[in-house]
mmCIF file of C-alpha atoms in Angstrom:
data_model
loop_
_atom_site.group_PDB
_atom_site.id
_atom_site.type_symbol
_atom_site.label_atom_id
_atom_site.label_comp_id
_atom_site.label_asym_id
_atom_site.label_seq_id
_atom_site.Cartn_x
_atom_site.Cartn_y
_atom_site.Cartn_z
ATOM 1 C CA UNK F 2 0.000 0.000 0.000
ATOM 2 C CA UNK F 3 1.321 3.529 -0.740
ATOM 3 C CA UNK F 4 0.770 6.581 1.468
ATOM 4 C CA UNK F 5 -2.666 7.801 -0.636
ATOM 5 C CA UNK F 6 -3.884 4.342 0.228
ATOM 6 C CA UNK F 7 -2.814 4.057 3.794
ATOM 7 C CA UNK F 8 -4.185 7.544 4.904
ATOM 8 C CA UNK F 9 -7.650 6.943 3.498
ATOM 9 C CA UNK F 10 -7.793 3.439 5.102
ATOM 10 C CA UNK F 11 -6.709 5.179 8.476
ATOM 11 C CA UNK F 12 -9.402 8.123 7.469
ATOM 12 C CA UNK F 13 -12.033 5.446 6.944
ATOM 13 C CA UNK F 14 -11.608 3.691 10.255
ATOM 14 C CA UNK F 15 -12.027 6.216 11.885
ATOM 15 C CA UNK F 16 -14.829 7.737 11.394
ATOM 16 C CA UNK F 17 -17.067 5.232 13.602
ATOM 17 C CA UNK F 18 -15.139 7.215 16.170
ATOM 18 C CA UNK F 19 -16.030 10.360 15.498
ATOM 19 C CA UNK F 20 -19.348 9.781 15.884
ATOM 20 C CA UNK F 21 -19.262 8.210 19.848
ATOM 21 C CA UNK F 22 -20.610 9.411 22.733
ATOM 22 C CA UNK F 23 -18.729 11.477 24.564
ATOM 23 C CA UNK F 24 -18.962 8.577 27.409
ATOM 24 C CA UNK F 25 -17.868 6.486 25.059
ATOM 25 C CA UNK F 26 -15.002 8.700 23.995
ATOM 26 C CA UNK F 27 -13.673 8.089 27.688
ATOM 27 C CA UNK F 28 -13.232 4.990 27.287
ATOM 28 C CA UNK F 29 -11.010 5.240 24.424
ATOM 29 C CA UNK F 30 -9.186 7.548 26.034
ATOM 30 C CA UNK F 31 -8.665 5.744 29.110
ATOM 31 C CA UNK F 32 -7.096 2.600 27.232
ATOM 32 C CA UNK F 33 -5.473 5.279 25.292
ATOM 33 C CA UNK F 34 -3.587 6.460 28.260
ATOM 34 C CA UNK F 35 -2.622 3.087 28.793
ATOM 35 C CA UNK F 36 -0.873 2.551 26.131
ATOM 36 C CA UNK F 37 1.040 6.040 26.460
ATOM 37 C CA UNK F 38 2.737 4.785 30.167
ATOM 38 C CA UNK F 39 3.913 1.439 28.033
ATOM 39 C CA UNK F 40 4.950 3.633 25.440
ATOM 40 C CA UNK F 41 6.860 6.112 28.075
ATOM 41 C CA UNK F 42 8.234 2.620 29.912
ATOM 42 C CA UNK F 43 9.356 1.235 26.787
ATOM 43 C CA UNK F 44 11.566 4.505 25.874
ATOM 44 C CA UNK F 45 12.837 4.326 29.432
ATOM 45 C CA UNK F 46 14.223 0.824 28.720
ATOM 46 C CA UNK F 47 15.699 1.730 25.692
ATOM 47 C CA UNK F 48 17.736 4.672 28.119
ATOM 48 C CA UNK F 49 18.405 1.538 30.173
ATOM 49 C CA UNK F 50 19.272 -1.034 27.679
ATOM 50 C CA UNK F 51 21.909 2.149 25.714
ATOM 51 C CA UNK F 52 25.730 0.860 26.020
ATOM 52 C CA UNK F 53 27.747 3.769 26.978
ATOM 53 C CA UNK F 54 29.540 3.761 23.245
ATOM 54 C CA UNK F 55 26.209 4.332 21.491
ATOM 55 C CA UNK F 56 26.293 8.397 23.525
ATOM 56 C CA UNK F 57 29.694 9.245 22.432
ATOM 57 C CA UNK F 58 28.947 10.900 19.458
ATOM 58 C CA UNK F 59 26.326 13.157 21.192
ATOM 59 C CA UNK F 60 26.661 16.660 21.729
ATOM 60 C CA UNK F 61 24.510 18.215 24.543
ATOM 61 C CA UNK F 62 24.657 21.911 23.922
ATOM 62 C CA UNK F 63 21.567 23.202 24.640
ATOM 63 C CA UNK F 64 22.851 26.820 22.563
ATOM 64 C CA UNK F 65 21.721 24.500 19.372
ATOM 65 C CA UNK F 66 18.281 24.024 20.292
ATOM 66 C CA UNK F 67 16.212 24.438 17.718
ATOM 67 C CA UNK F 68 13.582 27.482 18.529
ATOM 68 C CA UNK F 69 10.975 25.859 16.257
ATOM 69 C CA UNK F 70 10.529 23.195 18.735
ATOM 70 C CA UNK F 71 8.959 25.228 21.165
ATOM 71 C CA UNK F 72 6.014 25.188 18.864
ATOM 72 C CA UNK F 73 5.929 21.229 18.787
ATOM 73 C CA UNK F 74 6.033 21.177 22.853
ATOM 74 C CA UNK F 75 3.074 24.003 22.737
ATOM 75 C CA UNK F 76 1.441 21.798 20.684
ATOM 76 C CA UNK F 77 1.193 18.782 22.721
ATOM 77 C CA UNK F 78 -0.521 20.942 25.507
ATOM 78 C CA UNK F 79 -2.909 22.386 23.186
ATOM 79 C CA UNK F 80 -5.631 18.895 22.998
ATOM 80 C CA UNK F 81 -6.126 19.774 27.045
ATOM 81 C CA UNK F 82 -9.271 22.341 26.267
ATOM 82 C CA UNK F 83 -11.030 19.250 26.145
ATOM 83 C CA UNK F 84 -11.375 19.085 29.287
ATOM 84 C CA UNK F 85 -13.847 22.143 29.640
ATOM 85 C CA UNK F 86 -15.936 19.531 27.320
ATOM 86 C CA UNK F 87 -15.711 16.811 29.814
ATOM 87 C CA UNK F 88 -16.249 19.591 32.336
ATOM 88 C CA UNK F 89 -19.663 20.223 30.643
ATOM 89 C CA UNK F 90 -20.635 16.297 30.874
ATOM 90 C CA UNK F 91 -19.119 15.300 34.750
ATOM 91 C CA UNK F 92 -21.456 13.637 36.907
ATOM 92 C CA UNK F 93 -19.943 15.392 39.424
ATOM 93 C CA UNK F 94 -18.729 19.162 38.201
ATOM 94 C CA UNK F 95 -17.436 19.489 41.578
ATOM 95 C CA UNK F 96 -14.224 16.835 41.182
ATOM 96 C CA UNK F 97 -13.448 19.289 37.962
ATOM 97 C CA UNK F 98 -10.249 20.925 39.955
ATOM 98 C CA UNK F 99 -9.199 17.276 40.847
ATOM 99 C CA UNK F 100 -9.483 16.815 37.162
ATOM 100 C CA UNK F 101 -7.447 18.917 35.936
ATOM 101 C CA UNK F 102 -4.724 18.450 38.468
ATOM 102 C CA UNK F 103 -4.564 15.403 37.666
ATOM 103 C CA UNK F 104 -4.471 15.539 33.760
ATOM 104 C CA UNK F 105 -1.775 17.966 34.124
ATOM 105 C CA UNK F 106 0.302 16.525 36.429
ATOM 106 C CA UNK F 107 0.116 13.355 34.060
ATOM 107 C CA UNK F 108 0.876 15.054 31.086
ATOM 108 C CA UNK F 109 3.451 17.125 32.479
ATOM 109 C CA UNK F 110 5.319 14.005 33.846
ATOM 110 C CA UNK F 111 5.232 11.322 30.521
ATOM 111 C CA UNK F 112 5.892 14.134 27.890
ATOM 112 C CA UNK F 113 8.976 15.120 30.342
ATOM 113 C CA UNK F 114 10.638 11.399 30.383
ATOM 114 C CA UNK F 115 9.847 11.255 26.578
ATOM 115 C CA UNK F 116 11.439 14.969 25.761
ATOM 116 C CA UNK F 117 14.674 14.128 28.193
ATOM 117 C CA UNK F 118 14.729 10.545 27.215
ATOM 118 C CA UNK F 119 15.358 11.523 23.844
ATOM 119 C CA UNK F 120 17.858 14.334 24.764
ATOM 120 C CA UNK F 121 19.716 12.339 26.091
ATOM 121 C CA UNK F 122 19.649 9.012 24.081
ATOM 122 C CA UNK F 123 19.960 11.135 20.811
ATOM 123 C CA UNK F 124 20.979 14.727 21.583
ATOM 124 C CA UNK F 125 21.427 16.722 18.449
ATOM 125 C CA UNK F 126 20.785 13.415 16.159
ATOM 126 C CA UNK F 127 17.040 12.972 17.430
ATOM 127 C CA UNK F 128 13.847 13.097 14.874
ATOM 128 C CA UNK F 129 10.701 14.720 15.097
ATOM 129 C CA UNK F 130 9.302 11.722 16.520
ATOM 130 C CA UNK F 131 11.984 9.576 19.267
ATOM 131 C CA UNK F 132 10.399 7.183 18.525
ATOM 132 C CA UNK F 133 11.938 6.963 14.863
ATOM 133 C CA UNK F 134 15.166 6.753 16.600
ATOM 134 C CA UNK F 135 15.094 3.838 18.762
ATOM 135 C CA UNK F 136 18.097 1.150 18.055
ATOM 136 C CA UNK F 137 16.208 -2.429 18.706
ATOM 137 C CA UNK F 138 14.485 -3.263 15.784
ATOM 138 C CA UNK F 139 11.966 -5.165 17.837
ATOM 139 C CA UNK F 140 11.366 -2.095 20.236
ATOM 140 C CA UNK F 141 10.830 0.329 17.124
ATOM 141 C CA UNK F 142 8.016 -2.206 15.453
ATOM 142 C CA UNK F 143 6.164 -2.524 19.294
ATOM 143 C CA UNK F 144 6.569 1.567 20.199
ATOM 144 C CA UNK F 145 5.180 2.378 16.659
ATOM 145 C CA UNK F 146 2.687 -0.325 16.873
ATOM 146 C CA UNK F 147 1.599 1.316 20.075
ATOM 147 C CA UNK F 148 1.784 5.031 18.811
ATOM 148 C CA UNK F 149 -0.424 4.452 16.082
ATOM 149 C CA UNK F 150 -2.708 2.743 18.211
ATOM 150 C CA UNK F 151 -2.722 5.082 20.875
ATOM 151 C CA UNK F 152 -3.578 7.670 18.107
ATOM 152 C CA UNK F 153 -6.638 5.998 16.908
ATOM 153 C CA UNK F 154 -8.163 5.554 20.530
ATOM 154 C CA UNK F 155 -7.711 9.482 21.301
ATOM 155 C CA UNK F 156 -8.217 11.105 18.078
ATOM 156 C CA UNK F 157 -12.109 11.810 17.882
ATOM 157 C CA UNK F 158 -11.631 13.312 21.478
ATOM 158 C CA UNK F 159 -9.980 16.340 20.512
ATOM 159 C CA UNK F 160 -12.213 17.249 18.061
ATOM 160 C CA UNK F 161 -15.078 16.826 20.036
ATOM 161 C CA UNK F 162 -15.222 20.651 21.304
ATOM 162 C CA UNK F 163 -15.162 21.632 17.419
ATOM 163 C CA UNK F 164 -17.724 19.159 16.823
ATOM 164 C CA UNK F 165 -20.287 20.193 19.306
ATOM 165 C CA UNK F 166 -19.121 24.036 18.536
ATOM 166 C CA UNK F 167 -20.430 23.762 15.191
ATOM 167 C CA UNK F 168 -23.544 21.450 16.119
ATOM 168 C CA UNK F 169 -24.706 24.300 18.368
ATOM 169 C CA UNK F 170 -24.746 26.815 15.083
ATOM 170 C CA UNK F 171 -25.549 24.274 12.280
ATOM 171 C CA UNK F 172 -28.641 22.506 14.256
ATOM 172 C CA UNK F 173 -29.780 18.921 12.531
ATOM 173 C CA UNK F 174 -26.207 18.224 10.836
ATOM 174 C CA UNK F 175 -24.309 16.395 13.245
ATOM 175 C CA UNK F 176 -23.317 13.210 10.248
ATOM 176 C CA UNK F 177 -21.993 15.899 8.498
ATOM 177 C CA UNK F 178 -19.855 18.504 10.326
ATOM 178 C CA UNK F 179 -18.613 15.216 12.158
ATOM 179 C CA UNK F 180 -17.698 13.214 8.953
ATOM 180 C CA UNK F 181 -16.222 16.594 7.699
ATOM 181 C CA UNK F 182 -13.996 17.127 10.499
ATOM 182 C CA UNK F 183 -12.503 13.637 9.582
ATOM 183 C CA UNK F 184 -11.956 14.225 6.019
ATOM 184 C CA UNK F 185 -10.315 17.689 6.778
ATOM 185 C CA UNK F 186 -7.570 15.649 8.965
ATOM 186 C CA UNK F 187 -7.360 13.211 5.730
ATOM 187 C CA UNK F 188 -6.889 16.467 3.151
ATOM 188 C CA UNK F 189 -3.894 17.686 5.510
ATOM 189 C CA UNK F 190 -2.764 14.614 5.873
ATOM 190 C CA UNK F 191 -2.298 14.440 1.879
ATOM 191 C CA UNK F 192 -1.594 17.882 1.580
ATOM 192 C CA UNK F 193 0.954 19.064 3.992
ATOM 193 C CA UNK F 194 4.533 16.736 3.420
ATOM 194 C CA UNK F 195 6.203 18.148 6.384
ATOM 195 C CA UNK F 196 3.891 17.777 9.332
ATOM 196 C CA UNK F 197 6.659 18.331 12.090
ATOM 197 C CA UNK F 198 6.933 21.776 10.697
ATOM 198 C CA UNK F 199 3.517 22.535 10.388
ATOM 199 C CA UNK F 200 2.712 21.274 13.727
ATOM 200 C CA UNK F 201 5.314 23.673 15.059
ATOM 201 C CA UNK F 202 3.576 26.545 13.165
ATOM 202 C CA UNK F 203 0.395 25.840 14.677
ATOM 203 C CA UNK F 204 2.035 25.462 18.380
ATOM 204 C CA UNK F 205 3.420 28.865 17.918
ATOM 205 C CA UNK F 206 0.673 30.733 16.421
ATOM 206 C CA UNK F 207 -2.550 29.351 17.864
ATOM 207 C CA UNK F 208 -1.395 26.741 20.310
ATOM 208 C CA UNK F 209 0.739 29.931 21.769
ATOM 209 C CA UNK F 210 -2.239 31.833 22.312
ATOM 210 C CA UNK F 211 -4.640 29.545 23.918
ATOM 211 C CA UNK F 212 -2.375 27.614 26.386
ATOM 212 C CA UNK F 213 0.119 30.100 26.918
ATOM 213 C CA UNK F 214 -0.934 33.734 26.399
ATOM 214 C CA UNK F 215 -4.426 33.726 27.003
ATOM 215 C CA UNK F 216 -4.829 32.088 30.199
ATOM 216 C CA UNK F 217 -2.149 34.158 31.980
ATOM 217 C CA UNK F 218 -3.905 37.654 30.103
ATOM 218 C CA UNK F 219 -7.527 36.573 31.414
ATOM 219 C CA UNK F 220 -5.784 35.285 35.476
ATOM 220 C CA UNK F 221 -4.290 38.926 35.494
ATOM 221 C CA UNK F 222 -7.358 40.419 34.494
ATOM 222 C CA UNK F 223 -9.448 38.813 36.538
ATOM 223 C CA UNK F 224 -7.704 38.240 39.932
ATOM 224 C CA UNK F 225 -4.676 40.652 39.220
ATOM 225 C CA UNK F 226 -6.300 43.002 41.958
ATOM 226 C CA UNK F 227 -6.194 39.930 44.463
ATOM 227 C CA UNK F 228 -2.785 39.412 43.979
ATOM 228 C CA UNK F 229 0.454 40.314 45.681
ATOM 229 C CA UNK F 230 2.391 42.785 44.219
ATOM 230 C CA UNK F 231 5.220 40.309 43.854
ATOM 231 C CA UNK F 232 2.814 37.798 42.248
ATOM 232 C CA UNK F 233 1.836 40.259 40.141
ATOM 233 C CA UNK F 234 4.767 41.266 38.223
ATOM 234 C CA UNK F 235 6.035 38.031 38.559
ATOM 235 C CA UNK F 236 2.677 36.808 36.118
ATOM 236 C CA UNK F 237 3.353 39.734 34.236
ATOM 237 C CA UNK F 238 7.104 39.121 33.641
ATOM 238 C CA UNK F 239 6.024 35.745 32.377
ATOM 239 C CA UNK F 240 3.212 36.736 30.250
ATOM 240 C CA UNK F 241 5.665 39.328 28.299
ATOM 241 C CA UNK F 242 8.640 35.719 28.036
ATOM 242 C CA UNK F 243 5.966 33.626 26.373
ATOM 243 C CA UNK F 244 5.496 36.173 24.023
ATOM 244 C CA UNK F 245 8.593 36.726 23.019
ATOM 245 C CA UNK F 246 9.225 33.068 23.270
ATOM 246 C CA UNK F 247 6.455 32.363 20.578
ATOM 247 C CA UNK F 248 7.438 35.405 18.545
ATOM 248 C CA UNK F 249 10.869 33.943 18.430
ATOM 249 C CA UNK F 250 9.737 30.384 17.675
ATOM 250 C CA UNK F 251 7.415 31.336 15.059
ATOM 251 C CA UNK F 252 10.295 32.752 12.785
ATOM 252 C CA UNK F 253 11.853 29.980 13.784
ATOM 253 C CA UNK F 254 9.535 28.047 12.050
ATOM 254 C CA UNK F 255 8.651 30.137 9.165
ATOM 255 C CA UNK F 256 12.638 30.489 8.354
ATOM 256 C CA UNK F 257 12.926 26.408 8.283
ATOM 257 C CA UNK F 258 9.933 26.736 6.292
ATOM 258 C CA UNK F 259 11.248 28.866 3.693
ATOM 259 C CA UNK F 260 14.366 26.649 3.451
ATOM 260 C CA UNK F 261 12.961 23.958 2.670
ATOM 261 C CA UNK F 262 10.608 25.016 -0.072
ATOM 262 C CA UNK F 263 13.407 26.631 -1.553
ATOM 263 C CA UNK F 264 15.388 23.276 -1.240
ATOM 264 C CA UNK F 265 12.021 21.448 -3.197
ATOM 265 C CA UNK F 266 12.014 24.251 -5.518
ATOM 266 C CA UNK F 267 15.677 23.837 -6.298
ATOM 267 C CA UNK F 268 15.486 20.029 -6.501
ATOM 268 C CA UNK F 269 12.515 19.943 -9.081
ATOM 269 C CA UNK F 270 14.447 22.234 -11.632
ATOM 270 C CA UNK F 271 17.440 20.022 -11.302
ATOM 271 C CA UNK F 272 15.206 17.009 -12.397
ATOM 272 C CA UNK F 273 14.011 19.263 -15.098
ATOM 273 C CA UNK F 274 16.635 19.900 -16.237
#
């Protein structure tokens, strides 16, 4: 099967997904998260199982991050909105701050082994996914195995805020704007040949916004008067660093961006020619 083929077999299955309850979405999610700890436990081992030859060649100079990653780790914490849709559907609204402590606590932890896991495994020779770099053969095949099926259980539950956004304005077309929000995914799927990059784009434009920018602009505005003057400035000071940050990261991106279009540009007169 070629690419075309696989992404409209993935698009195909699923769209049963997309169209769960939200309870049922849960679920999903819950084996989901299963499979992300043996996915985190099986990078671990492969820190474990590295001889100490195999991190000679690495260079950990943290002056040649790359900027445009910033958008990537954005990125990852932009899916947690969905939990104001949960929020919405809890049996018990009141557990909502247990929630969310919780969920970030979680997140914060398994996307911290994974980032320093690869650091240090890889350093400067790491991929957009780690995952892509592991050495055993038989510990790539299971890790991708479990990627891929980890992003099949969670993928409808991102969208569902989107989905129930646009339900509330277009009454009586749920089949649709669901089954559209599917084939959207499968048209950038096709469309878009360097996804790293354009995830990184997104993290620093919108993703920026929403989980960085926003929320500290709305807690100053709102509780800035109950705050310490200390506390204050000290929000402040970090509200004006994560815009600079995602200023910084966005021409990050854009610049790689450029590069590399120029690169394809370059390589398809050569074949012309």
């Amino acid at each position: 099967l070629d690419r075309f083929q696989w992404i409209i077999l993935t698009t195909m299955s699923l769209l049963p997904t997309i169209h769960m309850k939200l309870s049922n979405l849960s679920y999903l999610s819950k084996i989901g998260s299963y499979v992300m700890i043996a996915l985190v436990l099986g990078i671990l081992y492969a820190v474990i199982a590295a001889a100490p030859e195999d991190l000679e060649g690495n260079e950990y100079d943290l002056a040649k991050f790359e900027m445009a990653a910033i958008g990537n780790i954005v990125f990852a914490f932009a899916c947690h909105g969905t939990l104001l849709t949960i929020y919405r559907r809890m049996e018990n609204p009141a557990d909502v701050d247990k929630l969310f402590d919780q969920v970030y606590a979680t997140g914060y932890l398994l996307k911290f082994l994974v980032g320093a896991t690869g650091y240090f495994l890889f350093a400067q020779n790491v991929g957009d996914q780690v995952t892509l770099n592991l050495p055993q053969e038989w510990l790539k095949i299971i890790v991708t195995v479990a990627v891929t099926l980890k992003k099949w259980l969670t993928y409808a539950l991102p969208l569902e805020p989107v989905a129930i956004a646009a339900e509330e304005k277009w009454k009586d077309k749920t089949i649709t704007i669901r089954t559209g929000l599917v084939i959207l995914t499968a048209l950038l799927a096709l469309c878009l040949p360097y996804f790293g990059l354009f995830q990184s784009l997104v993290g620093s434009v919108c993703a920026g916004f929403l989980v960085l920018i926003f929320p500290l602009v709305f807690y100053l505005k709102l509780y800035g008067h109950k705050l310490s003057k200390f506390l204050f400035w000290a929000h402040a000071a970090l509200l004006v660093f994560c815009v600079l940050l995602m200023i910084v990261a966005t021409y990050d991106s854009l610049a790689q961006a450029q590069e590399l279009f120029e690169n394809a540009e370059d390589d398809s007169m050569d074949l012309t020619h």
